[in-house]
């Protein structure tokens, strides 16, 4: 019995000594981690941009069960270096030209650290007054930078909220539009509700419609054409709306895009003002996830002309505004519609400031209840860099994209497929050679060749039936030499494929 008692005492002592937040141990490991991160950023060009591992590589190398005893932190960091990094597609590499960028910065990182430090779960004002009020301030600041009307600001009649992603922003506004319509026509008529986007609208729109209960057959994906650079035609939208209304349907939502994912097409917001007036039941939302950040620059602000006539606008600072994922800004002209659709009021969350309508409770502006203190990182970015430097950051990326566009235009073997907007160049290899008969196949092979080198990562798209390569400039560490090297690699790949035939 004595040995058993000793074992119990030893086990109890271990449990009682467990301290998951020892200040000095935290300081030590945090310094080690910062050093690790800095070294990763400094050496990021030594890693393949696109991970070269095979499926299952990590599952096959890690133990099948968790450790029973604690492991040294140094060993864990070593495993991050040797096992995790090889399986990373390095979005922060200066040679990452795929998708849209996921920009970062010192200020954004520090803001993320502080947000994680406080671990605030700011579902309502009382849970974290600073988190709520800073978000309100930052959203009004950003609105001023974009020259949004007062109807989108807390200092006016609207307001803004930081969502996680554009998907959430679209879903929240779609649910608000749905409930506004059902309040008028009755909940049993959800099958009559119609929503609209273009064939270039992000796929998250269709997903949001599914979640919101919009029938799949009631989601209109309207065609775009190369004649309009794949932007949405107001005439096409009006014709579709008139047909649906004549057939007894109720149009409730139109998603416009400033900077489509495939080709950076821009829907002309100001040309939809009459539609908004004639059909007051249609909620106009503008998805400017990537390109919206550029509109802080006067030379790009015209892409938001007509924004005063829409109901909501969203853009994602985590894409091009040096603010770590996740951070999506959503402004709404009539917050009460959002709150009415999304609010919950359980007894355990009731409090005097909320009951007296003296405060904003952000749980009623989003799908979930809990939320991070996201405004801290955006606040640090705005304060640390100021509008002037943020504009310079945007313009630098655009200049590098213009340079790459020039390379393409000056080479007879390549062509620009759609006009460049912002910092995305859509092009293809189209040599005047009898050796190349299937242009799409050869462009697919070229892209595979480029990405297989690990030196550069690019993606493709198909717009108007044309397969094209996308070159998106914007990674925080990208400089002109990286763009030049990427172009030389692309030409090398084209030559290699020609010579191999």
Tab-separated table of C-alpha atoms in Angstrom:
chain	number	residue	atom	x	y	z
A	1	UNK	CA	0.000	0.000	0.000
A	2	UNK	CA	2.877	2.318	0.796
A	3	UNK	CA	4.249	2.200	-2.787
A	4	UNK	CA	0.796	2.857	-4.197
A	5	UNK	CA	0.356	5.877	-1.920
A	6	UNK	CA	3.745	7.168	-3.057
A	7	UNK	CA	2.678	6.801	-6.691
A	8	UNK	CA	-0.530	8.698	-6.030
A	9	UNK	CA	1.391	11.436	-4.240
A	10	UNK	CA	3.878	11.737	-7.096
A	11	UNK	CA	1.100	11.930	-9.710
A	12	UNK	CA	-0.767	14.536	-7.668
A	13	UNK	CA	2.408	16.593	-7.294
A	14	UNK	CA	2.934	16.642	-11.047
A	15	UNK	CA	-0.636	17.746	-11.657
A	16	UNK	CA	-0.450	20.407	-8.960
A	17	UNK	CA	2.814	21.756	-10.402
A	18	UNK	CA	1.329	22.146	-13.876
A	19	UNK	CA	1.382	25.829	-14.804
A	20	UNK	CA	0.342	26.525	-18.422
A	21	UNK	CA	1.116	30.256	-18.168
A	22	UNK	CA	4.288	30.648	-16.190
A	23	UNK	CA	5.418	34.247	-16.904
A	24	UNK	CA	9.138	33.552	-17.140
A	25	UNK	CA	8.739	30.399	-19.188
A	26	UNK	CA	6.397	32.327	-21.471
A	27	UNK	CA	8.991	35.089	-21.866
A	28	UNK	CA	11.680	32.538	-22.773
A	29	UNK	CA	9.597	30.628	-25.314
A	30	UNK	CA	8.145	33.802	-26.812
A	31	UNK	CA	11.641	35.176	-27.493
A	32	UNK	CA	12.627	31.865	-29.053
A	33	UNK	CA	9.536	31.941	-31.231
A	34	UNK	CA	10.114	35.519	-32.380
A	35	UNK	CA	13.665	34.599	-33.344
A	36	UNK	CA	12.286	31.614	-35.247
A	37	UNK	CA	9.764	33.793	-37.117
A	38	UNK	CA	12.326	36.452	-37.994
A	39	UNK	CA	14.679	33.775	-39.359
A	40	UNK	CA	11.795	32.301	-41.368
A	41	UNK	CA	11.041	35.675	-42.950
A	42	UNK	CA	14.749	36.351	-43.633
A	43	UNK	CA	15.283	32.938	-45.241
A	44	UNK	CA	11.897	32.495	-46.903
A	45	UNK	CA	13.383	32.606	-50.405
A	46	UNK	CA	15.342	29.437	-49.657
A	47	UNK	CA	12.096	27.454	-49.496
A	48	UNK	CA	10.019	26.365	-52.505
A	49	UNK	CA	7.112	28.779	-52.939
A	50	UNK	CA	4.693	25.954	-53.705
A	51	UNK	CA	5.144	23.016	-51.366
A	52	UNK	CA	6.671	20.013	-53.139
A	53	UNK	CA	5.481	17.319	-50.708
A	54	UNK	CA	3.182	14.421	-51.561
A	55	UNK	CA	-0.267	13.881	-49.982
A	56	UNK	CA	-0.039	12.168	-46.602
A	57	UNK	CA	3.581	13.175	-45.991
A	58	UNK	CA	2.881	14.583	-42.513
A	59	UNK	CA	0.374	11.996	-41.342
A	60	UNK	CA	2.895	9.322	-42.215
A	61	UNK	CA	5.736	10.981	-40.294
A	62	UNK	CA	4.001	12.033	-37.070
A	63	UNK	CA	3.090	9.665	-34.196
A	64	UNK	CA	-0.449	8.305	-34.227
A	65	UNK	CA	-1.035	9.296	-30.581
A	66	UNK	CA	-0.269	12.463	-28.595
A	67	UNK	CA	2.604	12.485	-26.083
A	68	UNK	CA	1.734	11.469	-22.537
A	69	UNK	CA	4.630	13.423	-21.058
A	70	UNK	CA	5.519	17.021	-21.988
A	71	UNK	CA	8.146	17.518	-24.681
A	72	UNK	CA	10.891	20.168	-24.713
A	73	UNK	CA	9.951	23.358	-26.538
A	74	UNK	CA	13.210	23.299	-28.489
A	75	UNK	CA	12.276	19.899	-29.925
A	76	UNK	CA	8.847	21.172	-30.922
A	77	UNK	CA	10.333	24.184	-32.734
A	78	UNK	CA	12.805	21.902	-34.491
A	79	UNK	CA	9.898	19.790	-35.746
A	80	UNK	CA	8.190	22.910	-37.038
A	81	UNK	CA	11.322	23.607	-39.082
A	82	UNK	CA	11.880	20.073	-40.346
A	83	UNK	CA	8.326	18.740	-40.680
A	84	UNK	CA	5.901	21.651	-40.954
A	85	UNK	CA	7.729	24.164	-43.162
A	86	UNK	CA	8.366	21.623	-45.966
A	87	UNK	CA	4.596	21.222	-46.204
A	88	UNK	CA	3.916	24.948	-46.337
A	89	UNK	CA	3.010	26.821	-49.485
A	90	UNK	CA	4.807	30.011	-48.562
A	91	UNK	CA	2.305	32.799	-49.132
A	92	UNK	CA	4.742	35.362	-47.747
A	93	UNK	CA	7.458	34.522	-50.261
A	94	UNK	CA	8.371	37.468	-52.517
A	95	UNK	CA	7.968	34.989	-55.392
A	96	UNK	CA	4.333	34.257	-54.567
A	97	UNK	CA	2.261	35.567	-57.493
A	98	UNK	CA	-0.771	33.292	-57.113
A	99	UNK	CA	-4.363	34.034	-56.098
A	100	UNK	CA	-4.370	37.446	-54.382
A	101	UNK	CA	-1.733	38.371	-51.803
A	102	UNK	CA	-2.011	37.778	-48.065
A	103	UNK	CA	-0.002	40.770	-46.912
A	104	UNK	CA	1.681	41.168	-43.548
A	105	UNK	CA	3.644	43.800	-41.653
A	106	UNK	CA	5.380	44.426	-38.366
A	107	UNK	CA	2.444	46.517	-37.136
A	108	UNK	CA	-0.049	43.870	-38.213
A	109	UNK	CA	1.922	41.178	-36.409
A	110	UNK	CA	2.207	43.199	-33.212
A	111	UNK	CA	-1.516	43.910	-33.368
A	112	UNK	CA	-2.194	40.199	-33.763
A	113	UNK	CA	0.057	39.499	-30.779
A	114	UNK	CA	-1.816	41.999	-28.624
A	115	UNK	CA	-5.166	40.628	-29.757
A	116	UNK	CA	-4.021	37.128	-28.829
A	117	UNK	CA	-2.570	38.431	-25.572
A	118	UNK	CA	-5.866	39.847	-24.334
A	119	UNK	CA	-7.906	36.940	-25.773
A	120	UNK	CA	-10.964	39.154	-25.544
A	121	UNK	CA	-14.256	37.489	-26.447
A	122	UNK	CA	-16.006	40.753	-27.263
A	123	UNK	CA	-19.488	39.554	-28.120
A	124	UNK	CA	-21.096	42.606	-26.540
A	125	UNK	CA	-19.944	45.983	-25.272
A	126	UNK	CA	-19.838	44.949	-21.628
A	127	UNK	CA	-17.644	41.914	-22.385
A	128	UNK	CA	-14.950	44.256	-23.703
A	129	UNK	CA	-15.779	47.962	-24.027
A	130	UNK	CA	-12.390	48.776	-25.579
A	131	UNK	CA	-12.745	46.068	-28.240
A	132	UNK	CA	-16.159	47.350	-29.282
A	133	UNK	CA	-15.377	51.049	-29.262
A	134	UNK	CA	-11.989	50.714	-30.975
A	135	UNK	CA	-13.674	48.767	-33.768
A	136	UNK	CA	-16.215	51.546	-34.194
A	137	UNK	CA	-13.456	54.164	-34.348
A	138	UNK	CA	-11.298	52.199	-36.778
A	139	UNK	CA	-14.220	51.479	-39.093
A	140	UNK	CA	-15.053	55.191	-39.258
A	141	UNK	CA	-11.384	56.017	-39.871
A	142	UNK	CA	-11.209	53.568	-42.747
A	143	UNK	CA	-14.491	54.896	-44.138
A	144	UNK	CA	-12.951	58.382	-44.185
A	145	UNK	CA	-9.895	57.069	-46.035
A	146	UNK	CA	-12.215	55.588	-48.671
A	147	UNK	CA	-14.323	58.765	-48.755
A	148	UNK	CA	-17.476	56.802	-47.956
A	149	UNK	CA	-20.620	58.844	-47.286
A	150	UNK	CA	-21.717	59.494	-43.697
A	151	UNK	CA	-24.519	56.989	-44.208
A	152	UNK	CA	-21.919	54.211	-43.764
A	153	UNK	CA	-20.356	55.622	-40.590
A	154	UNK	CA	-21.214	55.501	-36.903
A	155	UNK	CA	-20.810	59.268	-36.930
A	156	UNK	CA	-23.656	59.246	-39.442
A	157	UNK	CA	-26.556	56.806	-39.696
A	158	UNK	CA	-24.699	53.575	-40.542
A	159	UNK	CA	-21.761	51.656	-39.163
A	160	UNK	CA	-19.098	49.048	-39.740
A	161	UNK	CA	-18.034	45.695	-38.353
A	162	UNK	CA	-14.953	43.532	-38.813
A	163	UNK	CA	-15.889	40.062	-39.999
A	164	UNK	CA	-13.503	37.175	-40.509
A	165	UNK	CA	-13.812	36.871	-44.284
A	166	UNK	CA	-15.831	38.125	-47.245
A	167	UNK	CA	-17.872	34.925	-47.069
A	168	UNK	CA	-19.237	36.005	-43.691
A	169	UNK	CA	-19.890	39.553	-44.885
A	170	UNK	CA	-21.933	38.345	-47.844
A	171	UNK	CA	-23.841	35.832	-45.735
A	172	UNK	CA	-24.761	38.405	-43.072
A	173	UNK	CA	-26.009	40.971	-45.575
A	174	UNK	CA	-27.843	38.313	-47.573
A	175	UNK	CA	-29.672	37.104	-44.450
A	176	UNK	CA	-30.631	40.712	-43.652
A	177	UNK	CA	-31.968	41.181	-47.187
A	178	UNK	CA	-33.847	37.891	-46.976
A	179	UNK	CA	-35.534	38.739	-43.700
A	180	UNK	CA	-36.444	42.244	-44.887
A	181	UNK	CA	-38.240	40.699	-47.853
A	182	UNK	CA	-39.922	37.932	-45.838
A	183	UNK	CA	-41.217	40.471	-43.334
A	184	UNK	CA	-43.087	42.010	-46.257
A	185	UNK	CA	-44.279	38.952	-48.201
A	186	UNK	CA	-44.438	36.301	-45.450
A	187	UNK	CA	-42.043	33.595	-44.366
A	188	UNK	CA	-43.794	30.915	-46.404
A	189	UNK	CA	-42.751	32.648	-49.623
A	190	UNK	CA	-38.998	32.082	-49.363
A	191	UNK	CA	-39.204	30.128	-52.607
A	192	UNK	CA	-40.016	33.361	-54.448
A	193	UNK	CA	-36.808	35.133	-53.457
A	194	UNK	CA	-34.295	35.752	-56.249
A	195	UNK	CA	-30.662	36.884	-55.948
A	196	UNK	CA	-28.216	38.036	-58.613
A	197	UNK	CA	-24.510	38.016	-59.337
A	198	UNK	CA	-22.385	37.602	-62.427
A	199	UNK	CA	-20.555	34.585	-63.778
A	200	UNK	CA	-17.447	36.278	-62.315
A	201	UNK	CA	-18.861	36.741	-58.799
A	202	UNK	CA	-16.862	34.835	-56.197
A	203	UNK	CA	-18.039	31.274	-55.556
A	204	UNK	CA	-18.635	32.161	-51.920
A	205	UNK	CA	-21.789	33.960	-53.064
A	206	UNK	CA	-23.426	30.692	-54.122
A	207	UNK	CA	-22.342	29.066	-50.860
A	208	UNK	CA	-23.860	31.920	-48.839
A	209	UNK	CA	-27.113	31.544	-50.777
A	210	UNK	CA	-27.262	27.848	-49.867
A	211	UNK	CA	-26.750	28.613	-46.197
A	212	UNK	CA	-29.354	31.386	-46.282
A	213	UNK	CA	-31.966	29.046	-47.747
A	214	UNK	CA	-32.197	30.590	-51.206
A	215	UNK	CA	-33.280	27.889	-53.647
A	216	UNK	CA	-30.464	26.910	-56.036
A	217	UNK	CA	-32.663	27.650	-59.031
A	218	UNK	CA	-33.257	31.170	-57.714
A	219	UNK	CA	-29.595	32.190	-57.824
A	220	UNK	CA	-29.011	34.047	-61.069
A	221	UNK	CA	-25.450	33.931	-62.420
A	222	UNK	CA	-25.640	36.516	-65.183
A	223	UNK	CA	-23.282	36.321	-68.171
A	224	UNK	CA	-20.433	38.754	-68.764
A	225	UNK	CA	-18.611	39.338	-72.036
A	226	UNK	CA	-15.153	40.308	-73.179
A	227	UNK	CA	-16.681	43.428	-74.760
A	228	UNK	CA	-17.224	44.800	-71.232
A	229	UNK	CA	-14.002	43.314	-69.840
A	230	UNK	CA	-16.177	40.785	-67.998
A	231	UNK	CA	-17.891	43.374	-65.824
A	232	UNK	CA	-21.612	43.053	-65.118
A	233	UNK	CA	-23.927	44.915	-67.473
A	234	UNK	CA	-26.755	46.897	-65.825
A	235	UNK	CA	-28.888	46.164	-68.880
A	236	UNK	CA	-28.465	42.430	-68.432
A	237	UNK	CA	-29.374	42.748	-64.754
A	238	UNK	CA	-32.434	44.879	-65.466
A	239	UNK	CA	-33.684	42.430	-68.101
A	240	UNK	CA	-33.298	39.532	-65.659
A	241	UNK	CA	-35.054	41.434	-62.864
A	242	UNK	CA	-37.957	42.465	-65.107
A	243	UNK	CA	-38.421	38.874	-66.267
A	244	UNK	CA	-38.378	37.534	-62.715
A	245	UNK	CA	-40.829	40.162	-61.459
A	246	UNK	CA	-43.178	39.408	-64.348
A	247	UNK	CA	-43.063	35.741	-63.347
A	248	UNK	CA	-44.043	36.507	-59.758
A	249	UNK	CA	-40.612	36.319	-58.146
A	250	UNK	CA	-39.190	38.807	-55.643
A	251	UNK	CA	-35.652	40.126	-56.356
A	252	UNK	CA	-33.868	40.780	-53.052
A	253	UNK	CA	-30.079	40.937	-53.531
A	254	UNK	CA	-27.485	41.933	-56.122
A	255	UNK	CA	-23.784	41.283	-55.490
A	256	UNK	CA	-21.528	43.674	-57.399
A	257	UNK	CA	-17.759	43.195	-57.469
A	258	UNK	CA	-14.860	45.632	-57.554
A	259	UNK	CA	-11.969	43.408	-58.607
A	260	UNK	CA	-13.180	39.917	-59.499
A	261	UNK	CA	-10.945	37.022	-58.531
A	262	UNK	CA	-10.331	35.740	-62.045
A	263	UNK	CA	-9.467	38.932	-63.901
A	264	UNK	CA	-10.029	41.955	-61.620
A	265	UNK	CA	-13.110	43.013	-63.545
A	266	UNK	CA	-15.013	45.932	-61.983
A	267	UNK	CA	-18.786	46.177	-62.026
A	268	UNK	CA	-19.829	49.814	-62.665
A	269	UNK	CA	-21.509	50.635	-59.354
A	270	UNK	CA	-22.826	54.033	-60.447
A	271	UNK	CA	-24.711	52.500	-63.375
A	272	UNK	CA	-26.915	50.494	-61.030
A	273	UNK	CA	-28.367	53.519	-59.221
A	274	UNK	CA	-31.565	53.561	-61.289
A	275	UNK	CA	-32.097	49.870	-60.647
A	276	UNK	CA	-31.784	50.536	-56.932
A	277	UNK	CA	-34.381	53.286	-57.189
A	278	UNK	CA	-36.829	51.337	-59.352
A	279	UNK	CA	-36.615	48.167	-57.277
A	280	UNK	CA	-36.308	49.215	-53.656
A	281	UNK	CA	-36.527	45.585	-52.552
A	282	UNK	CA	-33.050	44.800	-53.938
A	283	UNK	CA	-30.173	44.980	-51.471
A	284	UNK	CA	-27.064	46.167	-53.333
A	285	UNK	CA	-23.841	44.766	-51.912
A	286	UNK	CA	-20.341	45.564	-53.200
A	287	UNK	CA	-17.646	42.929	-52.738
A	288	UNK	CA	-14.295	44.736	-52.978
A	289	UNK	CA	-12.315	42.136	-51.029
A	290	UNK	CA	-9.018	42.638	-52.840
A	291	UNK	CA	-9.232	45.847	-54.847
A	292	UNK	CA	-11.128	47.941	-52.304
A	293	UNK	CA	-7.932	48.707	-50.390
A	294	UNK	CA	-6.545	50.494	-53.458
A	295	UNK	CA	-9.421	52.972	-53.295
A	296	UNK	CA	-7.632	54.895	-50.528
A	297	UNK	CA	-5.564	56.253	-53.446
A	298	UNK	CA	-7.321	59.122	-55.271
A	299	UNK	CA	-6.460	57.629	-58.677
A	300	UNK	CA	-8.450	54.484	-57.860
A	301	UNK	CA	-11.319	56.002	-55.859
A	302	UNK	CA	-13.519	56.328	-58.978
A	303	UNK	CA	-14.092	52.579	-58.872
A	304	UNK	CA	-16.343	53.260	-55.870
A	305	UNK	CA	-18.358	55.984	-57.624
A	306	UNK	CA	-22.019	55.413	-56.831
A	307	UNK	CA	-21.278	53.746	-53.498
A	308	UNK	CA	-23.760	56.110	-51.823
A	309	UNK	CA	-26.586	54.194	-53.537
A	310	UNK	CA	-25.653	50.720	-52.260
A	311	UNK	CA	-26.641	49.063	-48.989
A	312	UNK	CA	-23.325	47.532	-47.982
A	313	UNK	CA	-19.641	47.324	-48.874
A	314	UNK	CA	-16.992	44.835	-47.806
A	315	UNK	CA	-13.225	44.667	-48.315
A	316	UNK	CA	-10.484	42.551	-46.758
A	317	UNK	CA	-7.411	44.316	-45.316
A	318	UNK	CA	-5.782	40.902	-44.898
A	319	UNK	CA	-5.394	40.744	-48.684
A	320	UNK	CA	-3.634	43.980	-49.634
A	321	UNK	CA	-3.553	46.172	-46.532
A	322	UNK	CA	-0.725	44.607	-44.521
A	323	UNK	CA	-3.115	43.153	-41.947
A	324	UNK	CA	-2.812	39.476	-41.117
A	325	UNK	CA	-5.650	37.058	-41.851
A	326	UNK	CA	-8.413	37.245	-40.851
A	327	UNK	CA	-9.867	40.733	-41.213
A	328	UNK	CA	-12.802	41.740	-43.440
A	329	UNK	CA	-14.381	45.179	-43.071
A	330	UNK	CA	-18.129	45.417	-43.685
A	331	UNK	CA	-20.027	48.701	-43.761
A	332	UNK	CA	-23.819	48.815	-43.809
A	333	UNK	CA	-26.090	51.745	-44.412
A	334	UNK	CA	-28.873	50.458	-42.158
A	335	UNK	CA	-27.445	48.462	-39.231
A	336	UNK	CA	-30.904	47.848	-37.785
A	337	UNK	CA	-31.668	45.432	-40.630
A	338	UNK	CA	-28.526	43.455	-39.853
A	339	UNK	CA	-29.274	43.438	-36.138
A	340	UNK	CA	-32.902	42.417	-36.633
A	341	UNK	CA	-31.802	39.411	-38.699
A	342	UNK	CA	-28.873	38.283	-36.550
A	343	UNK	CA	-29.575	39.335	-32.963
A	344	UNK	CA	-29.895	36.974	-30.011
A	345	UNK	CA	-30.693	38.004	-26.465
A	346	UNK	CA	-30.267	35.165	-23.964
A	347	UNK	CA	-30.798	35.996	-20.325
A	348	UNK	CA	-27.172	35.359	-19.382
A	349	UNK	CA	-25.988	38.115	-21.755
A	350	UNK	CA	-28.502	40.781	-20.706
A	351	UNK	CA	-27.047	43.935	-19.178
A	352	UNK	CA	-28.086	47.517	-18.566
A	353	UNK	CA	-26.093	49.304	-21.330
A	354	UNK	CA	-27.452	46.892	-23.946
A	355	UNK	CA	-31.022	47.038	-22.627
A	356	UNK	CA	-30.942	50.852	-22.774
A	357	UNK	CA	-29.589	50.786	-26.364
A	358	UNK	CA	-26.572	52.837	-25.307
A	359	UNK	CA	-23.986	50.594	-26.967
A	360	UNK	CA	-23.179	48.419	-29.967
A	361	UNK	CA	-23.231	44.667	-29.378
A	362	UNK	CA	-21.265	43.179	-32.244
A	363	UNK	CA	-22.617	39.661	-31.646
A	364	UNK	CA	-25.718	40.937	-33.450
A	365	UNK	CA	-23.717	42.000	-36.513
A	366	UNK	CA	-22.247	38.571	-37.312
A	367	UNK	CA	-23.048	34.863	-37.561
A	368	UNK	CA	-21.292	33.692	-34.408
A	369	UNK	CA	-21.327	35.039	-30.886
A	370	UNK	CA	-17.653	35.093	-29.859
A	371	UNK	CA	-15.226	37.329	-31.745
A	372	UNK	CA	-11.564	38.337	-31.687
A	373	UNK	CA	-10.210	41.796	-30.964
A	374	UNK	CA	-9.433	42.230	-34.684
A	375	UNK	CA	-9.549	46.010	-34.674
A	376	UNK	CA	-6.259	46.136	-32.717
A	377	UNK	CA	-4.175	45.012	-35.691
A	378	UNK	CA	-5.934	47.345	-38.119
A	379	UNK	CA	-5.514	50.194	-35.622
A	380	UNK	CA	-1.783	49.506	-35.343
A	381	UNK	CA	-1.393	49.380	-39.129
A	382	UNK	CA	-3.201	52.701	-39.587
A	383	UNK	CA	-1.292	54.431	-36.793
A	384	UNK	CA	2.133	52.946	-37.514
A	385	UNK	CA	2.166	53.694	-41.240
A	386	UNK	CA	-0.343	56.457	-41.846
A	387	UNK	CA	-2.348	57.015	-45.013
A	388	UNK	CA	0.662	58.271	-46.986
A	389	UNK	CA	2.733	55.110	-46.564
A	390	UNK	CA	-0.248	52.836	-47.142
A	391	UNK	CA	-0.946	54.607	-50.430
A	392	UNK	CA	2.716	54.222	-51.364
A	393	UNK	CA	2.521	50.498	-50.614
A	394	UNK	CA	-0.438	50.077	-52.991
A	395	UNK	CA	1.175	52.167	-55.726
A	396	UNK	CA	4.442	50.236	-55.538
A	397	UNK	CA	2.660	46.950	-56.238
A	398	UNK	CA	0.737	48.513	-59.126
A	399	UNK	CA	3.986	49.830	-60.629
A	400	UNK	CA	5.547	46.367	-60.492
A	401	UNK	CA	2.459	44.883	-62.172
A	402	UNK	CA	2.725	47.567	-64.869
A	403	UNK	CA	6.354	46.582	-65.380
A	404	UNK	CA	5.402	42.923	-65.802
A	405	UNK	CA	2.605	43.913	-68.179
A	406	UNK	CA	5.209	45.760	-70.251
A	407	UNK	CA	7.353	42.618	-70.448
A	408	UNK	CA	4.384	40.657	-71.788
A	409	UNK	CA	3.366	43.286	-74.338
A	410	UNK	CA	6.916	43.604	-75.652
A	411	UNK	CA	7.317	39.878	-76.277
A	412	UNK	CA	5.631	38.597	-79.442
A	413	UNK	CA	5.238	35.115	-77.934
A	414	UNK	CA	2.932	36.362	-75.179
A	415	UNK	CA	-0.277	38.380	-75.041
A	416	UNK	CA	-2.408	40.231	-72.506
A	417	UNK	CA	-5.850	38.602	-72.421
A	418	UNK	CA	-7.813	41.196	-70.439
A	419	UNK	CA	-6.846	44.751	-69.466
A	420	UNK	CA	-4.684	44.977	-66.360
A	421	UNK	CA	-6.369	46.517	-63.357
A	422	UNK	CA	-4.639	47.175	-60.048
A	423	UNK	CA	-1.784	44.669	-59.614
A	424	UNK	CA	-3.051	41.599	-61.485
A	425	UNK	CA	-1.852	40.730	-65.001
A	426	UNK	CA	-3.788	38.084	-66.958
A	427	UNK	CA	-1.811	36.798	-69.916
A	428	UNK	CA	-1.031	33.717	-71.933
A	429	UNK	CA	1.713	32.206	-74.024
A	430	UNK	CA	0.640	32.248	-77.681
A	431	UNK	CA	3.689	31.845	-79.916
A	432	UNK	CA	3.328	32.258	-83.649
A	433	UNK	CA	4.664	28.821	-84.345
A	434	UNK	CA	3.438	25.759	-86.157
A	435	UNK	CA	4.835	23.762	-83.261
A	436	UNK	CA	2.069	25.017	-80.939
A	437	UNK	CA	-1.421	24.114	-82.083
A	438	UNK	CA	-3.181	23.675	-78.757
A	439	UNK	CA	-2.551	26.961	-76.944
A	440	UNK	CA	-4.483	25.994	-73.815
A	441	UNK	CA	-2.614	22.721	-73.395
A	442	UNK	CA	0.739	24.447	-73.796
A	443	UNK	CA	-0.189	27.110	-71.233
A	444	UNK	CA	-1.195	24.381	-68.797
A	445	UNK	CA	2.164	22.712	-69.339
A	446	UNK	CA	3.956	26.019	-68.925
A	447	UNK	CA	2.234	26.686	-65.603
A	448	UNK	CA	3.081	23.194	-64.352
A	449	UNK	CA	6.707	23.679	-65.394
A	450	UNK	CA	6.948	27.048	-63.587
A	451	UNK	CA	5.381	25.817	-60.355
A	452	UNK	CA	7.375	22.590	-60.339
A	453	UNK	CA	10.609	24.584	-60.031
A	454	UNK	CA	9.560	25.895	-56.622
A	455	UNK	CA	11.049	29.261	-57.588
A	456	UNK	CA	7.720	30.952	-58.393
A	457	UNK	CA	4.067	30.156	-57.734
A	458	UNK	CA	1.326	31.275	-60.131
A	459	UNK	CA	-2.253	30.180	-60.835
A	460	UNK	CA	-4.598	30.137	-63.802
A	461	UNK	CA	-8.206	30.927	-64.586
A	462	UNK	CA	-10.648	30.530	-67.464
A	463	UNK	CA	-12.666	33.579	-68.473
A	464	UNK	CA	-14.852	33.722	-71.564
A	465	UNK	CA	-13.635	30.252	-72.481
A	466	UNK	CA	-9.997	31.401	-72.565
A	467	UNK	CA	-7.403	29.695	-70.368
A	468	UNK	CA	-5.010	32.306	-69.006
A	469	UNK	CA	-2.230	32.696	-66.461
A	470	UNK	CA	-2.585	35.056	-63.520
A	471	UNK	CA	0.362	37.073	-62.196
A	472	UNK	CA	-0.709	38.801	-58.987
A	473	UNK	CA	1.840	41.191	-57.484
A	474	UNK	CA	1.438	42.073	-53.836
A	475	UNK	CA	3.369	39.891	-51.399
A	476	UNK	CA	4.862	42.206	-48.785
A	477	UNK	CA	8.476	41.221	-49.548
A	478	UNK	CA	8.193	41.386	-53.356
A	479	UNK	CA	10.505	43.858	-55.105
A	480	UNK	CA	11.299	44.585	-58.748
A	481	UNK	CA	14.111	41.983	-59.021
A	482	UNK	CA	11.613	39.262	-58.063
A	483	UNK	CA	9.247	40.318	-60.841
A	484	UNK	CA	12.105	40.390	-63.360
A	485	UNK	CA	13.317	36.951	-62.251
A	486	UNK	CA	9.790	35.565	-62.532
A	487	UNK	CA	9.469	36.845	-66.093
A	488	UNK	CA	12.814	35.313	-67.031
A	489	UNK	CA	11.691	31.998	-65.528
A	490	UNK	CA	8.449	32.115	-67.526
A	491	UNK	CA	10.397	32.658	-70.762
A	492	UNK	CA	12.828	29.882	-69.834
A	493	UNK	CA	9.897	27.518	-69.352
A	494	UNK	CA	8.390	28.463	-72.698
A	495	UNK	CA	11.707	27.855	-74.456
A	496	UNK	CA	12.138	24.522	-72.698
A	497	UNK	CA	8.710	23.339	-73.804
A	498	UNK	CA	9.325	24.405	-77.405
A	499	UNK	CA	12.686	22.662	-77.502
A	500	UNK	CA	11.209	19.509	-75.992
A	501	UNK	CA	8.697	19.085	-78.841
